[in-house]
Tab-separated table of C-alpha atoms and ligand atoms in Angstrom:
chain	number	residue	atom	x	y	z
P	1	MET	CA	-21.469	32.969	33.043
P	2	THR	CA	-21.215	36.723	32.606
P	3	LEU	CA	-24.923	37.381	32.332
P	4	ALA	CA	-26.497	39.269	35.212
P	5	VAL	CA	-23.754	38.562	37.716
P	6	SER	CA	-24.378	41.887	39.392
P	7	ALA	CA	-27.689	40.630	40.790
P	8	LEU	CA	-26.298	37.309	41.858
P	9	ASP	CA	-24.671	35.867	44.876
P	10	ASP	CA	-20.894	36.134	44.645
P	11	GLY	CA	-20.529	34.566	48.057
P	12	GLY	CA	-21.624	37.644	49.922
P	13	GLY	CA	-25.394	37.168	49.507
P	14	ALA	CA	-27.862	37.791	46.696
P	15	THR	CA	-28.544	41.395	45.781
P	16	HIS	CA	-31.654	40.788	43.677
P	17	GLY	CA	-33.756	40.434	46.828
P	18	ALA	CA	-35.881	37.530	45.585
P	19	ARG	CA	-36.433	34.668	48.001
P	20	HIS	CA	-38.998	32.544	46.175
P	21	VAL	CA	-39.282	32.002	42.421
P	22	ALA	CA	-41.948	29.899	40.708
P	23	ILE	CA	-41.826	28.634	37.144
P	24	ILE	CA	-44.485	27.489	34.685
P	25	MET	CA	-42.287	25.216	32.587
P	26	ASP	CA	-44.044	25.496	29.225
P	27	GLY	CA	-42.994	24.495	25.724
P	28	ASN	CA	-41.740	20.926	26.036
P	29	GLY	CA	-44.107	19.732	23.302
P	30	ARG	CA	-43.129	22.510	20.890
P	31	TRP	CA	-39.436	21.882	21.580
P	32	ALA	CA	-39.908	18.248	20.524
P	33	LYS	CA	-42.109	19.121	17.546
P	34	LYS	CA	-39.492	21.508	16.150
P	35	ARG	CA	-37.090	18.560	16.117
P	36	HIS	CA	-39.649	16.080	14.725
P	37	LEU	CA	-39.413	14.105	17.959
P	38	PRO	CA	-42.206	12.636	20.100
P	39	ARG	CA	-43.437	14.927	22.892
P	40	ALA	CA	-41.891	12.565	25.459
P	41	PHE	CA	-38.435	13.757	24.332
P	42	GLY	CA	-39.396	17.326	25.131
P	43	HIS	CA	-40.474	16.352	28.644
P	44	LYS	CA	-37.272	14.320	29.110
P	45	LYS	CA	-35.137	17.276	28.063
P	46	GLY	CA	-37.351	19.399	30.323
P	47	VAL	CA	-36.245	17.352	33.318
P	48	GLU	CA	-32.602	18.096	32.445
P	49	ALA	CA	-33.459	21.792	32.470
P	50	VAL	CA	-35.143	21.325	35.871
P	51	ARG	CA	-31.982	19.705	37.240
P	52	GLU	CA	-29.696	22.526	36.092
P	53	VAL	CA	-31.998	25.293	37.290
P	54	VAL	CA	-32.477	23.665	40.709
P	55	ARG	CA	-28.707	23.201	41.028
P	56	ALA	CA	-28.204	26.889	40.245
P	57	ALA	CA	-30.957	28.197	42.530
P	58	ARG	CA	-29.019	28.054	45.760
P	59	GLY	CA	-25.930	29.740	44.331
P	60	MET	CA	-28.258	32.525	43.193
P	61	GLY	CA	-29.373	33.058	46.762
P	62	LEU	CA	-32.894	31.653	46.405
P	63	GLU	CA	-34.547	30.115	49.440
P	64	ALA	CA	-37.362	28.475	47.507
P	65	MET	CA	-38.359	27.446	44.017
P	66	THR	CA	-41.775	26.122	42.978
P	67	LEU	CA	-42.130	24.246	39.690
P	68	TYR	CA	-45.394	23.452	37.875
P	69	ALA	CA	-44.844	19.829	36.848
P	70	PHE	CA	-48.409	18.495	36.561
P	71	SER	CA	-51.609	20.469	36.920
P	72	SER	CA	-54.995	19.105	37.930
P	73	GLU	CA	-56.024	19.896	34.326
P	74	ASN	CA	-53.156	17.850	32.824
P	75	TRP	CA	-55.241	14.662	33.388
P	76	ARG	CA	-56.975	15.684	30.150
P	77	ARG	CA	-53.825	14.796	28.183
P	78	PRO	CA	-53.534	11.440	26.381
P	79	GLU	CA	-52.824	8.517	28.700
P	80	ASP	CA	-49.431	7.851	27.084
P	81	GLU	CA	-48.249	11.359	27.831
P	82	ILE	CA	-49.506	11.197	31.421
P	83	ASN	CA	-47.613	7.916	31.850
P	84	ASP	CA	-44.477	9.504	30.372
P	85	LEU	CA	-44.690	12.403	32.821
P	86	MET	CA	-45.244	10.117	35.821
P	87	GLY	CA	-42.361	7.914	34.658
P	88	LEU	CA	-40.120	10.973	34.472
P	89	MET	CA	-41.118	11.914	37.991
P	90	ARG	CA	-40.057	8.456	39.199
P	91	THR	CA	-36.727	8.686	37.353
P	92	PHE	CA	-36.141	12.186	38.657
P	93	ILE	CA	-36.653	11.171	42.293
P	94	ARG	CA	-34.566	8.023	41.839
P	95	SER	CA	-31.658	9.856	40.243
P	96	ASP	CA	-31.680	13.162	42.131
P	97	LEU	CA	-32.751	12.362	45.680
P	98	ALA	CA	-29.207	11.670	46.874
P	99	GLU	CA	-28.131	15.036	45.476
P	100	PHE	CA	-30.965	16.814	47.310
P	101	VAL	CA	-29.928	15.134	50.542
P	102	ALA	CA	-26.266	16.050	49.994
P	103	ASN	CA	-27.029	19.633	48.957
P	104	ASP	CA	-29.454	20.487	51.751
P	105	VAL	CA	-32.471	20.717	49.405
P	106	ARG	CA	-35.829	20.219	51.110
P	107	LEU	CA	-38.392	18.661	48.802
P	108	HIS	CA	-41.991	19.812	49.130
P	109	ILE	CA	-45.056	18.878	47.089
P	110	ILE	CA	-47.941	21.216	46.398
P	111	GLY	CA	-51.137	19.617	45.122
P	112	ASP	CA	-53.047	16.455	45.881
P	113	TYR	CA	-50.285	13.958	45.019
P	114	ARG	CA	-51.888	11.151	47.045
P	115	VAL	CA	-54.121	10.214	44.102
P	116	LEU	CA	-51.081	9.292	41.979
P	117	ALA	CA	-49.948	5.676	41.536
P	118	PRO	CA	-49.209	4.077	44.941
P	119	ASP	CA	-45.548	3.341	44.100
P	120	LEU	CA	-44.990	6.977	43.110
P	121	VAL	CA	-46.744	8.199	46.266
P	122	ALA	CA	-44.431	5.935	48.303
P	123	MET	CA	-41.351	7.309	46.493
P	124	ILE	CA	-42.498	10.866	47.104
P	125	ASP	CA	-43.205	10.208	50.793
P	126	ASP	CA	-39.744	8.660	51.153
P	127	ALA	CA	-38.116	11.676	49.439
P	128	LEU	CA	-40.098	14.086	51.622
P	129	ALA	CA	-39.024	12.263	54.776
P	130	LYS	CA	-35.356	12.093	53.731
P	131	THR	CA	-35.161	15.819	52.978
P	132	ALA	CA	-37.531	17.136	55.662
P	133	HIS	CA	-34.756	18.502	57.864
P	134	ASN	CA	-32.812	20.186	55.080
P	135	ARG	CA	-32.702	23.972	55.280
P	136	GLY	CA	-30.751	25.083	52.185
P	137	THR	CA	-33.360	25.506	49.430
P	138	THR	CA	-36.963	24.369	49.348
P	139	LEU	CA	-37.866	22.756	46.046
P	140	ALA	CA	-41.651	22.617	45.756
P	141	ILE	CA	-43.033	20.552	42.898
P	142	ALA	CA	-46.641	21.052	41.885
P	143	LEU	CA	-48.277	17.685	41.223
P	144	ASN	CA	-51.981	17.363	40.512
P	145	TYR	CA	-52.098	21.003	41.544
P	146	GLY	CA	-54.772	23.596	40.842
P	147	ALA	CA	-54.753	26.963	42.589
P	148	GLN	CA	-58.524	27.413	42.716
P	149	GLN	CA	-58.907	24.035	44.435
P	150	GLU	CA	-56.046	24.933	46.803
P	151	ILE	CA	-57.911	28.098	47.826
P	152	VAL	CA	-61.162	26.144	48.331
P	153	PHE	CA	-59.362	23.589	50.551
P	154	ALA	CA	-57.642	26.348	52.516
P	155	ALA	CA	-60.832	28.372	52.992
P	156	ARG	CA	-62.671	25.257	54.141
P	157	ALA	CA	-59.927	24.398	56.661
P	158	ALA	CA	-59.949	27.971	57.957
P	159	ALA	CA	-63.750	27.885	58.261
P	160	VAL	CA	-63.603	24.655	60.273
P	161	LYS	CA	-61.353	26.519	62.702
P	162	GLY	CA	-63.831	29.404	62.709
P	163	ASP	CA	-61.326	31.947	61.427
P	164	ILE	CA	-61.938	33.041	57.842
P	165	THR	CA	-59.329	35.771	57.678
P	166	LEU	CA	-56.603	36.415	55.131
P	167	GLU	CA	-53.926	35.131	57.508
P	168	ALA	CA	-55.917	32.039	58.453
P	169	ILE	CA	-56.527	31.083	54.817
P	170	GLU	CA	-52.880	31.736	53.937
P	171	ALA	CA	-51.793	29.455	56.775
P	172	GLU	CA	-53.717	26.580	55.158
P	173	LEU	CA	-52.196	26.916	51.666
P	174	TYR	CA	-49.672	24.327	50.476
P	175	THR	CA	-47.056	27.082	50.535
P	176	ALA	CA	-47.726	28.135	54.147
P	177	ASP	CA	-44.180	27.424	55.325
P	178	MET	CA	-42.474	28.966	52.296
P	179	PRO	CA	-41.328	32.563	51.800
P	180	PRO	CA	-43.761	34.839	49.915
P	181	LEU	CA	-43.643	34.405	46.133
P	182	ASP	CA	-41.491	37.133	44.593
P	183	LEU	CA	-41.193	36.211	40.943
P	184	LEU	CA	-43.268	34.017	38.652
P	185	ILE	CA	-41.699	32.976	35.358
P	186	ARG	CA	-43.482	31.389	32.402
P	187	THR	CA	-41.549	30.103	29.432
P	188	SER	CA	-42.485	29.557	25.768
P	189	GLY	CA	-44.103	32.921	25.080
P	190	GLU	CA	-47.475	32.137	26.680
P	191	GLU	CA	-48.629	34.851	29.076
P	192	ARG	CA	-51.190	33.435	31.499
P	193	LEU	CA	-51.226	31.882	34.965
P	194	SER	CA	-53.082	28.650	34.105
P	195	ASN	CA	-54.421	28.106	37.620
P	196	PHE	CA	-50.928	28.262	39.191
P	197	LEU	CA	-50.344	29.958	42.567
P	198	LEU	CA	-53.223	32.406	42.080
P	199	TRP	CA	-53.270	33.483	45.734
P	200	GLN	CA	-49.479	33.571	46.115
P	201	ALA	CA	-49.042	35.605	42.915
P	202	ALA	CA	-51.073	38.525	44.290
P	203	TYR	CA	-47.957	40.731	44.518
P	204	ALA	CA	-45.424	38.632	42.639
P	205	GLU	CA	-43.593	40.091	39.687
P	206	LEU	CA	-44.292	38.272	36.420
P	207	TRP	CA	-41.617	37.497	33.841
P	208	PHE	CA	-42.397	35.912	30.503
P	209	SER	CA	-39.729	34.319	28.362
P	210	GLU	CA	-39.915	33.243	24.714
P	211	VAL	CA	-37.512	30.386	25.475
P	212	LEU	CA	-39.041	26.898	25.374
P	213	TRP	CA	-38.595	25.151	28.727
P	214	PRO	CA	-36.065	22.495	27.583
P	215	ASP	CA	-33.810	25.349	26.397
P	216	PHE	CA	-34.130	27.306	29.657
P	217	THR	CA	-30.801	27.534	31.497
P	218	PRO	CA	-29.509	29.036	34.744
P	219	ALA	CA	-28.408	32.026	32.628
P	220	HIS	CA	-32.068	32.700	31.775
P	221	LEU	CA	-32.976	32.456	35.458
P	222	ALA	CA	-30.213	34.935	36.203
P	223	GLN	CA	-31.645	37.243	33.541
P	224	ALA	CA	-35.089	37.038	35.169
P	225	LEU	CA	-33.593	37.834	38.580
P	226	GLU	CA	-31.746	40.776	37.088
P	227	ALA	CA	-35.030	42.105	35.683
P	228	PHE	CA	-36.695	41.488	39.063
P	229	ALA	CA	-33.972	43.463	40.837
P	230	ALA	CA	-34.670	46.438	38.590
P	231	ARG	CA	-38.393	46.527	39.317
P	232	GLU	CA	-39.997	48.747	41.912
P	233	ARG	CA	-42.497	46.819	44.020
P	234	ARG	CA	-45.178	48.985	45.594
P	235	TYR	CA	-47.680	46.437	46.946
P	236	GLY	CA	-50.513	48.822	46.132
P	237	GLY	CA	-48.834	51.812	47.801
P	238	ARG	CA	-47.062	54.733	46.071
S	1	LIG	C1	-45.581	22.044	29.519
S	1	LIG	O1	-45.134	21.771	28.225
S	1	LIG	C2	-44.953	21.162	30.444
S	1	LIG	C3	-45.612	20.233	31.206
S	1	LIG	C4	-47.075	20.037	31.161
S	1	LIG	C5	-44.894	19.361	32.111
S	1	LIG	C6	-43.673	19.919	32.771
S	1	LIG	C7	-42.879	18.761	33.190
S	1	LIG	C8	-41.542	18.646	33.130
S	1	LIG	C9	-40.626	19.719	32.768
S	1	LIG	C10	-40.930	17.327	33.456
S	1	LIG	C11	-41.225	16.755	34.798
S	1	LIG	C12	-40.824	17.655	35.906
S	1	LIG	C13	-40.099	17.297	36.985
S	1	LIG	C14	-39.971	18.243	38.122
S	1	LIG	C15	-39.411	15.996	37.096
S	1	LIG	P1	-46.210	21.358	27.116
S	1	LIG	O2	-46.188	19.887	26.995
S	1	LIG	O3	-47.544	21.945	27.431
S	1	LIG	O4	-45.571	22.033	25.881
S	1	LIG	P2	-46.325	22.649	24.602
S	1	LIG	O5	-47.207	23.761	25.104
S	1	LIG	O6	-45.202	23.129	23.745
S	1	LIG	O7	-47.095	21.524	23.971
């Protein structure tokens, strides 16, 4: 891959400076439609893209990656599609858990995943336990996640402790033990946050790609990191 190597880790550490990247993986349905295939094929191909991007993340020097797999609003989709997505989650854990363990990937879930099917909850809990001590890359998957609800839960927990400060609320977010979000990517040409990481995105850089998620490759991630490296972050200062 020749694209954007200057911002990447060549063994001596990443120069782009990003620690945590989040992705809204959009466009699976349109990818399938363009090929006259059922939407399920787009999601299936989307999982392959997830696998390649996660594999590449560590080599690119990223400490954490957060992926929007199922939002709290996605329950409004047809039952068949919801079942397809949950089935893919099961397959993904079954097929990739050993690789996470071997490659020092720590799995993390953001969102209220405990309302999912009991067998899936058990698989997730098992995967969380088996990767809990890994320190290489944190892979956070958003499942039944909504940022507004996350902020409500966090504010409530902070209030119970009698400390409604910025730091106290932040410490109650699902992402509390992750590095600050540096870069948020959305694929498929849509340019909105869709209730994803609203608090965490306060100072994140945003990068929108026309590429449909199933076509997104590590080279596109590298391109986003290259663009990130070129940006000047001021955090409200001058
Ligand atoms: C958006 O595409 C994508 C989703 C709602 C689901 C994302 C899920 C995956 C990539 C697979 C499961 C993930 C993991 C981590 C195993 P869309 O269906 O809204 O596409 P459209 O806007 O083109 O219709």
